Amino acid sequence: MMNRRSLGHLALCAAAVASLGLPLAAQAADEAPDAMIKRLSTDVLNTVKSDKAIQGGDLTKVIALVDKTVMPNVNFRRMTAAAVGPGWRQATPEQQKRLQDEFKILLVRTYAGALAQVNDQSIQVKPLRAAPEDKDVLVRTEIVGRGDPIQLDYRLEKTPGDGAGWKIYNLNVLGVWLVETYRGQFAQEINAKGIDGLIETLAARNKANSTAKG
């Protein structure tokens, strides 16, 4: 399990994940990945700063923000599958849907805590080291504001066809990759109680978090 310090950093930095902002229709499929991260991050950080309900942790508004602006820019199926690990291939379609749903709630609740901490932060994107033909890239950024700069890196893949463009499938907060962190936790649950056991654990954690929030 992640310690409180790591979770605190994740919560603070998840605002930048939730900062992946404009509607999908407004995006250009040929937009550079670093330009996309910069534009969307700046847009949503500005939105959060002007929305007192989101700053207060209003989960309904956070979920709406995530559904409208974050999910179109994330390959969430790939992210969930990678976090679940080898067990994903043995899961039924219904189990895979449940895993995605519960994992999403878990992350959204993290966003809620992160967004409440946004005040004067801004995003600085470091120069992109990638060839024009690359389909998988690493975009490095820093959250700057109060205190020391916070490292936040994104892994993105170029997707073809409908909804073409760059999609995020992993992120690194202060040297810790999100998917790998959850994979270790999820593997323990799967080994002990199987896929259904992992789903039940996630659902119970989300229910407990909801009760605590309320």
JSON list of C-alpha atoms in Angstrom, two decimals:
[
{"chain": "A", "resi": 1, "resn": "MET", "atom": "CA", "xyz": [0.00, 0.00, 0.00]},
{"chain": "A", "resi": 2, "resn": "MET", "atom": "CA", "xyz": [1.14, 3.56, -0.60]},
{"chain": "A", "resi": 3, "resn": "ASN", "atom": "CA", "xyz": [2.08, 5.46, 2.51]},
{"chain": "A", "resi": 4, "resn": "ARG", "atom": "CA", "xyz": [0.30, 8.66, 3.48]},
{"chain": "A", "resi": 5, "resn": "ARG", "atom": "CA", "xyz": [3.08, 10.85, 2.14]},
{"chain": "A", "resi": 6, "resn": "SER", "atom": "CA", "xyz": [2.92, 9.20, -1.29]},
{"chain": "A", "resi": 7, "resn": "LEU", "atom": "CA", "xyz": [-0.86, 9.41, -1.33]},
{"chain": "A", "resi": 8, "resn": "GLY", "atom": "CA", "xyz": [-0.65, 13.06, -0.39]},
{"chain": "A", "resi": 9, "resn": "HIS", "atom": "CA", "xyz": [1.69, 13.76, -3.29]},
{"chain": "A", "resi": 10, "resn": "LEU", "atom": "CA", "xyz": [-0.59, 11.78, -5.60]},
{"chain": "A", "resi": 11, "resn": "ALA", "atom": "CA", "xyz": [-3.62, 13.72, -4.42]},
{"chain": "A", "resi": 12, "resn": "LEU", "atom": "CA", "xyz": [-1.87, 17.04, -4.93]},
{"chain": "A", "resi": 13, "resn": "CYS", "atom": "CA", "xyz": [-0.64, 16.16, -8.38]},
{"chain": "A", "resi": 14, "resn": "ALA", "atom": "CA", "xyz": [-3.76, 14.42, -9.61]},
{"chain": "A", "resi": 15, "resn": "ALA", "atom": "CA", "xyz": [-5.13, 17.89, -10.21]},
{"chain": "A", "resi": 16, "resn": "ALA", "atom": "CA", "xyz": [-2.87, 18.00, -13.21]},
{"chain": "A", "resi": 17, "resn": "VAL", "atom": "CA", "xyz": [-4.39, 14.76, -14.48]},
{"chain": "A", "resi": 18, "resn": "ALA", "atom": "CA", "xyz": [-7.81, 16.24, -13.92]},
{"chain": "A", "resi": 19, "resn": "SER", "atom": "CA", "xyz": [-6.51, 19.27, -15.76]},
{"chain": "A", "resi": 20, "resn": "LEU", "atom": "CA", "xyz": [-6.88, 17.56, -19.12]},
{"chain": "A", "resi": 21, "resn": "GLY", "atom": "CA", "xyz": [-9.41, 19.96, -20.25]},
{"chain": "A", "resi": 22, "resn": "LEU", "atom": "CA", "xyz": [-11.37, 20.94, -23.39]},
{"chain": "A", "resi": 23, "resn": "PRO", "atom": "CA", "xyz": [-14.08, 18.85, -25.08]},
{"chain": "A", "resi": 24, "resn": "LEU", "atom": "CA", "xyz": [-12.68, 16.26, -27.47]},
{"chain": "A", "resi": 25, "resn": "ALA", "atom": "CA", "xyz": [-14.19, 18.02, -30.49]},
{"chain": "A", "resi": 26, "resn": "ALA", "atom": "CA", "xyz": [-11.98, 21.03, -29.84]},
{"chain": "A", "resi": 27, "resn": "GLN", "atom": "CA", "xyz": [-8.81, 18.99, -30.14]},
{"chain": "A", "resi": 28, "resn": "ALA", "atom": "CA", "xyz": [-6.78, 18.56, -33.28]},
{"chain": "A", "resi": 29, "resn": "ALA", "atom": "CA", "xyz": [-5.70, 15.00, -34.02]},
{"chain": "A", "resi": 30, "resn": "ASP", "atom": "CA", "xyz": [-2.30, 16.27, -35.14]},
{"chain": "A", "resi": 31, "resn": "GLU", "atom": "CA", "xyz": [-1.69, 18.42, -32.05]},
{"chain": "A", "resi": 32, "resn": "ALA", "atom": "CA", "xyz": [1.70, 17.75, -30.47]},
{"chain": "A", "resi": 33, "resn": "PRO", "atom": "CA", "xyz": [1.44, 15.83, -27.18]},
{"chain": "A", "resi": 34, "resn": "ASP", "atom": "CA", "xyz": [3.36, 18.41, -25.13]},
{"chain": "A", "resi": 35, "resn": "ALA", "atom": "CA", "xyz": [1.23, 21.23, -26.57]},
{"chain": "A", "resi": 36, "resn": "MET", "atom": "CA", "xyz": [-1.91, 19.28, -25.68]},
{"chain": "A", "resi": 37, "resn": "ILE", "atom": "CA", "xyz": [-0.81, 18.74, -22.09]},
{"chain": "A", "resi": 38, "resn": "LYS", "atom": "CA", "xyz": [0.10, 22.41, -21.70]},
{"chain": "A", "resi": 39, "resn": "ARG", "atom": "CA", "xyz": [-3.14, 23.71, -23.21]},
{"chain": "A", "resi": 40, "resn": "LEU", "atom": "CA", "xyz": [-5.47, 21.38, -21.38]},
{"chain": "A", "resi": 41, "resn": "SER", "atom": "CA", "xyz": [-3.68, 21.68, -18.05]},
{"chain": "A", "resi": 42, "resn": "THR", "atom": "CA", "xyz": [-3.79, 25.46, -18.13]},
{"chain": "A", "resi": 43, "resn": "ASP", "atom": "CA", "xyz": [-7.45, 25.45, -19.15]},
{"chain": "A", "resi": 44, "resn": "VAL", "atom": "CA", "xyz": [-8.66, 23.24, -16.33]},
{"chain": "A", "resi": 45, "resn": "LEU", "atom": "CA", "xyz": [-6.43, 24.73, -13.65]},
{"chain": "A", "resi": 46, "resn": "ASN", "atom": "CA", "xyz": [-8.01, 28.07, -14.52]},
{"chain": "A", "resi": 47, "resn": "THR", "atom": "CA", "xyz": [-11.47, 26.49, -14.38]},
{"chain": "A", "resi": 48, "resn": "VAL", "atom": "CA", "xyz": [-10.82, 24.99, -10.96]},
{"chain": "A", "resi": 49, "resn": "LYS", "atom": "CA", "xyz": [-9.50, 28.27, -9.57]},
{"chain": "A", "resi": 50, "resn": "SER", "atom": "CA", "xyz": [-12.80, 29.95, -10.49]},
{"chain": "A", "resi": 51, "resn": "ASP", "atom": "CA", "xyz": [-15.09, 27.15, -9.22]},
{"chain": "A", "resi": 52, "resn": "LYS", "atom": "CA", "xyz": [-15.54, 27.22, -5.44]},
{"chain": "A", "resi": 53, "resn": "ALA", "atom": "CA", "xyz": [-17.58, 24.00, -5.44]},
{"chain": "A", "resi": 54, "resn": "ILE", "atom": "CA", "xyz": [-14.76, 22.01, -7.02]},
{"chain": "A", "resi": 55, "resn": "GLN", "atom": "CA", "xyz": [-12.26, 23.59, -4.66]},
{"chain": "A", "resi": 56, "resn": "GLY", "atom": "CA", "xyz": [-14.50, 22.47, -1.82]},
{"chain": "A", "resi": 57, "resn": "GLY", "atom": "CA", "xyz": [-14.37, 18.87, -3.02]},
{"chain": "A", "resi": 58, "resn": "ASP", "atom": "CA", "xyz": [-17.89, 18.67, -4.49]},
{"chain": "A", "resi": 59, "resn": "LEU", "atom": "CA", "xyz": [-17.72, 15.10, -5.80]},
{"chain": "A", "resi": 60, "resn": "THR", "atom": "CA", "xyz": [-20.63, 15.49, -8.22]},
{"chain": "A", "resi": 61, "resn": "LYS", "atom": "CA", "xyz": [-18.93, 18.41, -9.94]},
{"chain": "A", "resi": 62, "resn": "VAL", "atom": "CA", "xyz": [-15.58, 16.62, -9.94]},
{"chain": "A", "resi": 63, "resn": "ILE", "atom": "CA", "xyz": [-17.15, 13.55, -11.58]},
{"chain": "A", "resi": 64, "resn": "ALA", "atom": "CA", "xyz": [-18.79, 15.76, -14.20]},
{"chain": "A", "resi": 65, "resn": "LEU", "atom": "CA", "xyz": [-15.46, 17.46, -14.88]},
{"chain": "A", "resi": 66, "resn": "VAL", "atom": "CA", "xyz": [-13.67, 14.13, -15.21]},
{"chain": "A", "resi": 67, "resn": "ASP", "atom": "CA", "xyz": [-16.32, 12.60, -17.48]},
{"chain": "A", "resi": 68, "resn": "LYS", "atom": "CA", "xyz": [-16.46, 15.61, -19.77]},
{"chain": "A", "resi": 69, "resn": "THR", "atom": "CA", "xyz": [-12.83, 16.60, -19.97]},
{"chain": "A", "resi": 70, "resn": "VAL", "atom": "CA", "xyz": [-10.49, 13.91, -18.66]},
{"chain": "A", "resi": 71, "resn": "MET", "atom": "CA", "xyz": [-11.84, 10.64, -20.01]},
{"chain": "A", "resi": 72, "resn": "PRO", "atom": "CA", "xyz": [-11.80, 11.66, -23.71]},
{"chain": "A", "resi": 73, "resn": "ASN", "atom": "CA", "xyz": [-8.05, 12.19, -23.32]},
{"chain": "A", "resi": 74, "resn": "VAL", "atom": "CA", "xyz": [-7.24, 8.96, -21.48]},
{"chain": "A", "resi": 75, "resn": "ASN", "atom": "CA", "xyz": [-7.04, 5.37, -22.70]},
{"chain": "A", "resi": 76, "resn": "PHE", "atom": "CA", "xyz": [-8.72, 4.28, -19.49]},
{"chain": "A", "resi": 77, "resn": "ARG", "atom": "CA", "xyz": [-9.26, 0.69, -20.60]},
{"chain": "A", "resi": 78, "resn": "ARG", "atom": "CA", "xyz": [-5.52, 0.33, -21.17]},
{"chain": "A", "resi": 79, "resn": "MET", "atom": "CA", "xyz": [-4.77, 2.03, -17.85]},
{"chain": "A", "resi": 80, "resn": "THR", "atom": "CA", "xyz": [-7.10, -0.30, -15.95]},
{"chain": "A", "resi": 81, "resn": "ALA", "atom": "CA", "xyz": [-5.85, -3.40, -17.76]},
{"chain": "A", "resi": 82, "resn": "ALA", "atom": "CA", "xyz": [-2.24, -2.49, -16.97]},
{"chain": "A", "resi": 83, "resn": "ALA", "atom": "CA", "xyz": [-3.07, -1.87, -13.31]},
{"chain": "A", "resi": 84, "resn": "VAL", "atom": "CA", "xyz": [-4.90, -5.19, -13.00]},
{"chain": "A", "resi": 85, "resn": "GLY", "atom": "CA", "xyz": [-2.06, -7.03, -14.75]},
{"chain": "A", "resi": 86, "resn": "PRO", "atom": "CA", "xyz": [-2.26, -10.61, -16.08]},
{"chain": "A", "resi": 87, "resn": "GLY", "atom": "CA", "xyz": [-5.60, -11.18, -14.38]},
{"chain": "A", "resi": 88, "resn": "TRP", "atom": "CA", "xyz": [-7.25, -8.79, -16.83]},
{"chain": "A", "resi": 89, "resn": "ARG", "atom": "CA", "xyz": [-7.09, -11.34, -19.63]},
{"chain": "A", "resi": 90, "resn": "GLN", "atom": "CA", "xyz": [-8.93, -13.89, -17.49]},
{"chain": "A", "resi": 91, "resn": "ALA", "atom": "CA", "xyz": [-11.65, -11.43, -16.49]},
{"chain": "A", "resi": 92, "resn": "THR", "atom": "CA", "xyz": [-15.03, -11.59, -18.20]},
{"chain": "A", "resi": 93, "resn": "PRO", "atom": "CA", "xyz": [-16.34, -8.52, -20.06]},
{"chain": "A", "resi": 94, "resn": "GLU", "atom": "CA", "xyz": [-18.63, -7.80, -17.11]},
{"chain": "A", "resi": 95, "resn": "GLN", "atom": "CA", "xyz": [-15.73, -8.07, -14.65]},
{"chain": "A", "resi": 96, "resn": "GLN", "atom": "CA", "xyz": [-13.63, -5.79, -16.83]},
{"chain": "A", "resi": 97, "resn": "LYS", "atom": "CA", "xyz": [-16.44, -3.21, -16.84]},
{"chain": "A", "resi": 98, "resn": "ARG", "atom": "CA", "xyz": [-16.78, -3.40, -13.06]},
{"chain": "A", "resi": 99, "resn": "LEU", "atom": "CA", "xyz": [-13.02, -3.00, -12.65]},
{"chain": "A", "resi": 100, "resn": "GLN", "atom": "CA", "xyz": [-13.00, 0.09, -14.86]},
{"chain": "A", "resi": 101, "resn": "ASP", "atom": "CA", "xyz": [-15.98, 1.57, -13.01]},
{"chain": "A", "resi": 102, "resn": "GLU", "atom": "CA", "xyz": [-14.53, 1.03, -9.53]},
{"chain": "A", "resi": 103, "resn": "PHE", "atom": "CA", "xyz": [-11.01, 2.11, -10.52]},
{"chain": "A", "resi": 104, "resn": "LYS", "atom": "CA", "xyz": [-12.46, 5.28, -12.03]},
{"chain": "A", "resi": 105, "resn": "ILE", "atom": "CA", "xyz": [-14.32, 6.10, -8.80]},
{"chain": "A", "resi": 106, "resn": "LEU", "atom": "CA", "xyz": [-11.13, 5.50, -6.81]},
{"chain": "A", "resi": 107, "resn": "LEU", "atom": "CA", "xyz": [-9.17, 7.93, -8.99]},
{"chain": "A", "resi": 108, "resn": "VAL", "atom": "CA", "xyz": [-11.97, 10.51, -9.14]},
{"chain": "A", "resi": 109, "resn": "ARG", "atom": "CA", "xyz": [-12.03, 10.66, -5.34]},
{"chain": "A", "resi": 110, "resn": "THR", "atom": "CA", "xyz": [-8.31, 11.31, -5.45]},
{"chain": "A", "resi": 111, "resn": "TYR", "atom": "CA", "xyz": [-8.95, 14.13, -7.92]},
{"chain": "A", "resi": 112, "resn": "ALA", "atom": "CA", "xyz": [-11.51, 15.62, -5.56]},
{"chain": "A", "resi": 113, "resn": "GLY", "atom": "CA", "xyz": [-8.89, 15.95, -2.84]},
{"chain": "A", "resi": 114, "resn": "ALA", "atom": "CA", "xyz": [-6.32, 17.26, -5.27]},
{"chain": "A", "resi": 115, "resn": "LEU", "atom": "CA", "xyz": [-8.56, 19.90, -6.80]},
{"chain": "A", "resi": 116, "resn": "ALA", "atom": "CA", "xyz": [-9.41, 21.27, -3.39]},
{"chain": "A", "resi": 117, "resn": "GLN", "atom": "CA", "xyz": [-5.72, 22.17, -3.02]},
{"chain": "A", "resi": 118, "resn": "VAL", "atom": "CA", "xyz": [-5.38, 24.12, -6.26]},
{"chain": "A", "resi": 119, "resn": "ASN", "atom": "CA", "xyz": [-4.63, 27.79, -5.65]},
{"chain": "A", "resi": 120, "resn": "ASP", "atom": "CA", "xyz": [-1.80, 29.51, -7.50]},
{"chain": "A", "resi": 121, "resn": "GLN", "atom": "CA", "xyz": [-0.27, 26.50, -9.27]},
{"chain": "A", "resi": 122, "resn": "SER", "atom": "CA", "xyz": [0.69, 26.52, -12.91]},
{"chain": "A", "resi": 123, "resn": "ILE", "atom": "CA", "xyz": [2.17, 23.94, -15.27]},
{"chain": "A", "resi": 124, "resn": "GLN", "atom": "CA", "xyz": [5.58, 24.09, -16.90]},
{"chain": "A", "resi": 125, "resn": "VAL", "atom": "CA", "xyz": [6.15, 21.61, -19.73]},
{"chain": "A", "resi": 126, "resn": "LYS", "atom": "CA", "xyz": [9.73, 20.54, -20.36]},
{"chain": "A", "resi": 127, "resn": "PRO", "atom": "CA", "xyz": [11.10, 20.21, -23.91]},
{"chain": "A", "resi": 128, "resn": "LEU", "atom": "CA", "xyz": [9.79, 17.06, -25.61]},
{"chain": "A", "resi": 129, "resn": "ARG", "atom": "CA", "xyz": [12.40, 14.48, -26.56]},
{"chain": "A", "resi": 130, "resn": "ALA", "atom": "CA", "xyz": [10.68, 12.56, -29.32]},
{"chain": "A", "resi": 131, "resn": "ALA", "atom": "CA", "xyz": [10.86, 12.07, -33.07]},
{"chain": "A", "resi": 132, "resn": "PRO", "atom": "CA", "xyz": [7.93, 13.26, -35.23]},
{"chain": "A", "resi": 133, "resn": "GLU", "atom": "CA", "xyz": [7.07, 9.66, -36.12]},
{"chain": "A", "resi": 134, "resn": "ASP", "atom": "CA", "xyz": [7.00, 8.39, -32.52]},
{"chain": "A", "resi": 135, "resn": "LYS", "atom": "CA", "xyz": [3.67, 6.89, -31.42]},
{"chain": "A", "resi": 136, "resn": "ASP", "atom": "CA", "xyz": [4.54, 6.55, -27.71]},
{"chain": "A", "resi": 137, "resn": "VAL", "atom": "CA", "xyz": [6.04, 9.51, -25.87]},
{"chain": "A", "resi": 138, "resn": "LEU", "atom": "CA", "xyz": [6.91, 10.83, -22.42]},
{"chain": "A", "resi": 139, "resn": "VAL", "atom": "CA", "xyz": [5.85, 14.39, -21.60]},
{"chain": "A", "resi": 140, "resn": "ARG", "atom": "CA", "xyz": [7.60, 15.79, -18.53]},
{"chain": "A", "resi": 141, "resn": "THR", "atom": "CA", "xyz": [6.05, 18.63, -16.57]},
{"chain": "A", "resi": 142, "resn": "GLU", "atom": "CA", "xyz": [6.36, 20.40, -13.25]},
{"chain": "A", "resi": 143, "resn": "ILE", "atom": "CA", "xyz": [3.65, 21.90, -11.11]},
{"chain": "A", "resi": 144, "resn": "VAL", "atom": "CA", "xyz": [4.98, 25.21, -9.82]},
{"chain": "A", "resi": 145, "resn": "GLY", "atom": "CA", "xyz": [3.50, 27.47, -7.19]},
{"chain": "A", "resi": 146, "resn": "ARG", "atom": "CA", "xyz": [3.88, 27.35, -3.45]},
{"chain": "A", "resi": 147, "resn": "GLY", "atom": "CA", "xyz": [6.72, 25.18, -2.20]},
{"chain": "A", "resi": 148, "resn": "ASP", "atom": "CA", "xyz": [9.05, 23.10, -4.31]},
{"chain": "A", "resi": 149, "resn": "PRO", "atom": "CA", "xyz": [8.18, 22.21, -7.92]},
{"chain": "A", "resi": 150, "resn": "ILE", "atom": "CA", "xyz": [6.40, 18.87, -8.22]},
{"chain": "A", "resi": 151, "resn": "GLN", "atom": "CA", "xyz": [7.38, 16.41, -10.94]},
{"chain": "A", "resi": 152, "resn": "LEU", "atom": "CA", "xyz": [4.50, 15.06, -12.99]},
{"chain": "A", "resi": 153, "resn": "ASP", "atom": "CA", "xyz": [5.19, 13.06, -16.16]},
{"chain": "A", "resi": 154, "resn": "TYR", "atom": "CA", "xyz": [2.72, 11.60, -18.65]},
{"chain": "A", "resi": 155, "resn": "ARG", "atom": "CA", "xyz": [2.94, 8.58, -20.92]},
{"chain": "A", "resi": 156, "resn": "LEU", "atom": "CA", "xyz": [0.89, 9.09, -24.09]},
{"chain": "A", "resi": 157, "resn": "GLU", "atom": "CA", "xyz": [0.12, 7.00, -27.15]},
{"chain": "A", "resi": 158, "resn": "LYS", "atom": "CA", "xyz": [-0.99, 8.15, -30.59]},
{"chain": "A", "resi": 159, "resn": "THR", "atom": "CA", "xyz": [-4.33, 6.56, -31.47]},
{"chain": "A", "resi": 160, "resn": "PRO", "atom": "CA", "xyz": [-5.69, 6.18, -35.01]},
{"chain": "A", "resi": 161, "resn": "GLY", "atom": "CA", "xyz": [-9.23, 6.26, -36.36]},
{"chain": "A", "resi": 162, "resn": "ASP", "atom": "CA", "xyz": [-12.22, 7.84, -34.61]},
{"chain": "A", "resi": 163, "resn": "GLY", "atom": "CA", "xyz": [-11.13, 10.00, -31.73]},
{"chain": "A", "resi": 164, "resn": "ALA", "atom": "CA", "xyz": [-7.62, 10.05, -33.14]},
{"chain": "A", "resi": 165, "resn": "GLY", "atom": "CA", "xyz": [-4.99, 11.90, -31.20]},
{"chain": "A", "resi": 166, "resn": "TRP", "atom": "CA", "xyz": [-2.81, 11.50, -28.14]},
{"chain": "A", "resi": 167, "resn": "LYS", "atom": "CA", "xyz": [-4.22, 9.57, -25.19]},
{"chain": "A", "resi": 168, "resn": "ILE", "atom": "CA", "xyz": [-2.70, 9.31, -21.71]},
{"chain": "A", "resi": 169, "resn": "TYR", "atom": "CA", "xyz": [-2.22, 5.83, -20.30]},
{"chain": "A", "resi": 170, "resn": "ASN", "atom": "CA", "xyz": [0.06, 6.36, -17.30]},
{"chain": "A", "resi": 171, "resn": "LEU", "atom": "CA", "xyz": [1.52, 9.11, -15.15]},
{"chain": "A", "resi": 172, "resn": "ASN", "atom": "CA", "xyz": [4.49, 9.53, -12.86]},
{"chain": "A", "resi": 173, "resn": "VAL", "atom": "CA", "xyz": [4.16, 11.55, -9.65]},
{"chain": "A", "resi": 174, "resn": "LEU", "atom": "CA", "xyz": [7.48, 12.36, -8.00]},
{"chain": "A", "resi": 175, "resn": "GLY", "atom": "CA", "xyz": [9.10, 9.28, -9.48]},
{"chain": "A", "resi": 176, "resn": "VAL", "atom": "CA", "xyz": [6.20, 6.91, -8.78]},
{"chain": "A", "resi": 177, "resn": "TRP", "atom": "CA", "xyz": [4.23, 5.54, -11.74]},
{"chain": "A", "resi": 178, "resn": "LEU", "atom": "CA", "xyz": [0.50, 5.35, -11.01]},
{"chain": "A", "resi": 179, "resn": "VAL", "atom": "CA", "xyz": [-0.23, 2.11, -12.90]},
{"chain": "A", "resi": 180, "resn": "GLU", "atom": "CA", "xyz": [2.70, 0.23, -11.37]},
{"chain": "A", "resi": 181, "resn": "THR", "atom": "CA", "xyz": [1.75, 1.41, -7.88]},
{"chain": "A", "resi": 182, "resn": "TYR", "atom": "CA", "xyz": [-1.78, 0.09, -8.19]},
{"chain": "A", "resi": 183, "resn": "ARG", "atom": "CA", "xyz": [-0.62, -3.08, -9.96]},
{"chain": "A", "resi": 184, "resn": "GLY", "atom": "CA", "xyz": [1.26, -4.15, -6.83]},
{"chain": "A", "resi": 185, "resn": "GLN", "atom": "CA", "xyz": [-1.79, -3.55, -4.64]},
{"chain": "A", "resi": 186, "resn": "PHE", "atom": "CA", "xyz": [-4.19, -5.23, -7.05]},
{"chain": "A", "resi": 187, "resn": "ALA", "atom": "CA", "xyz": [-1.95, -8.29, -7.53]},
{"chain": "A", "resi": 188, "resn": "GLN", "atom": "CA", "xyz": [-2.10, -9.01, -3.80]},
{"chain": "A", "resi": 189, "resn": "GLU", "atom": "CA", "xyz": [-5.88, -8.90, -3.86]},
{"chain": "A", "resi": 190, "resn": "ILE", "atom": "CA", "xyz": [-6.13, -11.06, -6.98]},
{"chain": "A", "resi": 191, "resn": "ASN", "atom": "CA", "xyz": [-3.73, -13.66, -5.58]},
{"chain": "A", "resi": 192, "resn": "ALA", "atom": "CA", "xyz": [-5.71, -13.83, -2.35]},
{"chain": "A", "resi": 193, "resn": "LYS", "atom": "CA", "xyz": [-9.30, -13.53, -3.56]},
{"chain": "A", "resi": 194, "resn": "GLY", "atom": "CA", "xyz": [-9.38, -13.52, -7.37]},
{"chain": "A", "resi": 195, "resn": "ILE", "atom": "CA", "xyz": [-10.84, -10.92, -9.74]},
{"chain": "A", "resi": 196, "resn": "ASP", "atom": "CA", "xyz": [-14.18, -10.80, -7.91]},
{"chain": "A", "resi": 197, "resn": "GLY", "atom": "CA", "xyz": [-12.29, -10.28, -4.66]},
{"chain": "A", "resi": 198, "resn": "LEU", "atom": "CA", "xyz": [-10.46, -7.29, -6.16]},
{"chain": "A", "resi": 199, "resn": "ILE", "atom": "CA", "xyz": [-13.76, -5.82, -7.38]},
{"chain": "A", "resi": 200, "resn": "GLU", "atom": "CA", "xyz": [-15.31, -6.29, -3.93]},
{"chain": "A", "resi": 201, "resn": "THR", "atom": "CA", "xyz": [-12.28, -4.67, -2.25]},
{"chain": "A", "resi": 202, "resn": "LEU", "atom": "CA", "xyz": [-12.40, -1.65, -4.57]},
{"chain": "A", "resi": 203, "resn": "ALA", "atom": "CA", "xyz": [-16.16, -1.30, -4.12]},
{"chain": "A", "resi": 204, "resn": "ALA", "atom": "CA", "xyz": [-15.80, -1.49, -0.34]},
{"chain": "A", "resi": 205, "resn": "ARG", "atom": "CA", "xyz": [-13.01, 1.10, -0.35]},
{"chain": "A", "resi": 206, "resn": "ASN", "atom": "CA", "xyz": [-15.06, 3.43, -2.52]},
{"chain": "A", "resi": 207, "resn": "LYS", "atom": "CA", "xyz": [-18.10, 2.98, -0.27]},
{"chain": "A", "resi": 208, "resn": "ALA", "atom": "CA", "xyz": [-16.02, 3.69, 2.82]},
{"chain": "A", "resi": 209, "resn": "ASN", "atom": "CA", "xyz": [-14.55, 6.82, 1.19]},
{"chain": "A", "resi": 210, "resn": "SER", "atom": "CA", "xyz": [-18.07, 7.94, 0.26]},
{"chain": "A", "resi": 211, "resn": "THR", "atom": "CA", "xyz": [-19.25, 7.48, 3.85]},
{"chain": "A", "resi": 212, "resn": "ALA", "atom": "CA", "xyz": [-16.22, 9.33, 5.18]},
{"chain": "A", "resi": 213, "resn": "LYS", "atom": "CA", "xyz": [-16.83, 12.16, 2.70]},
{"chain": "A", "resi": 214, "resn": "GLY", "atom": "CA", "xyz": [-20.43, 12.43, 3.71]}
]
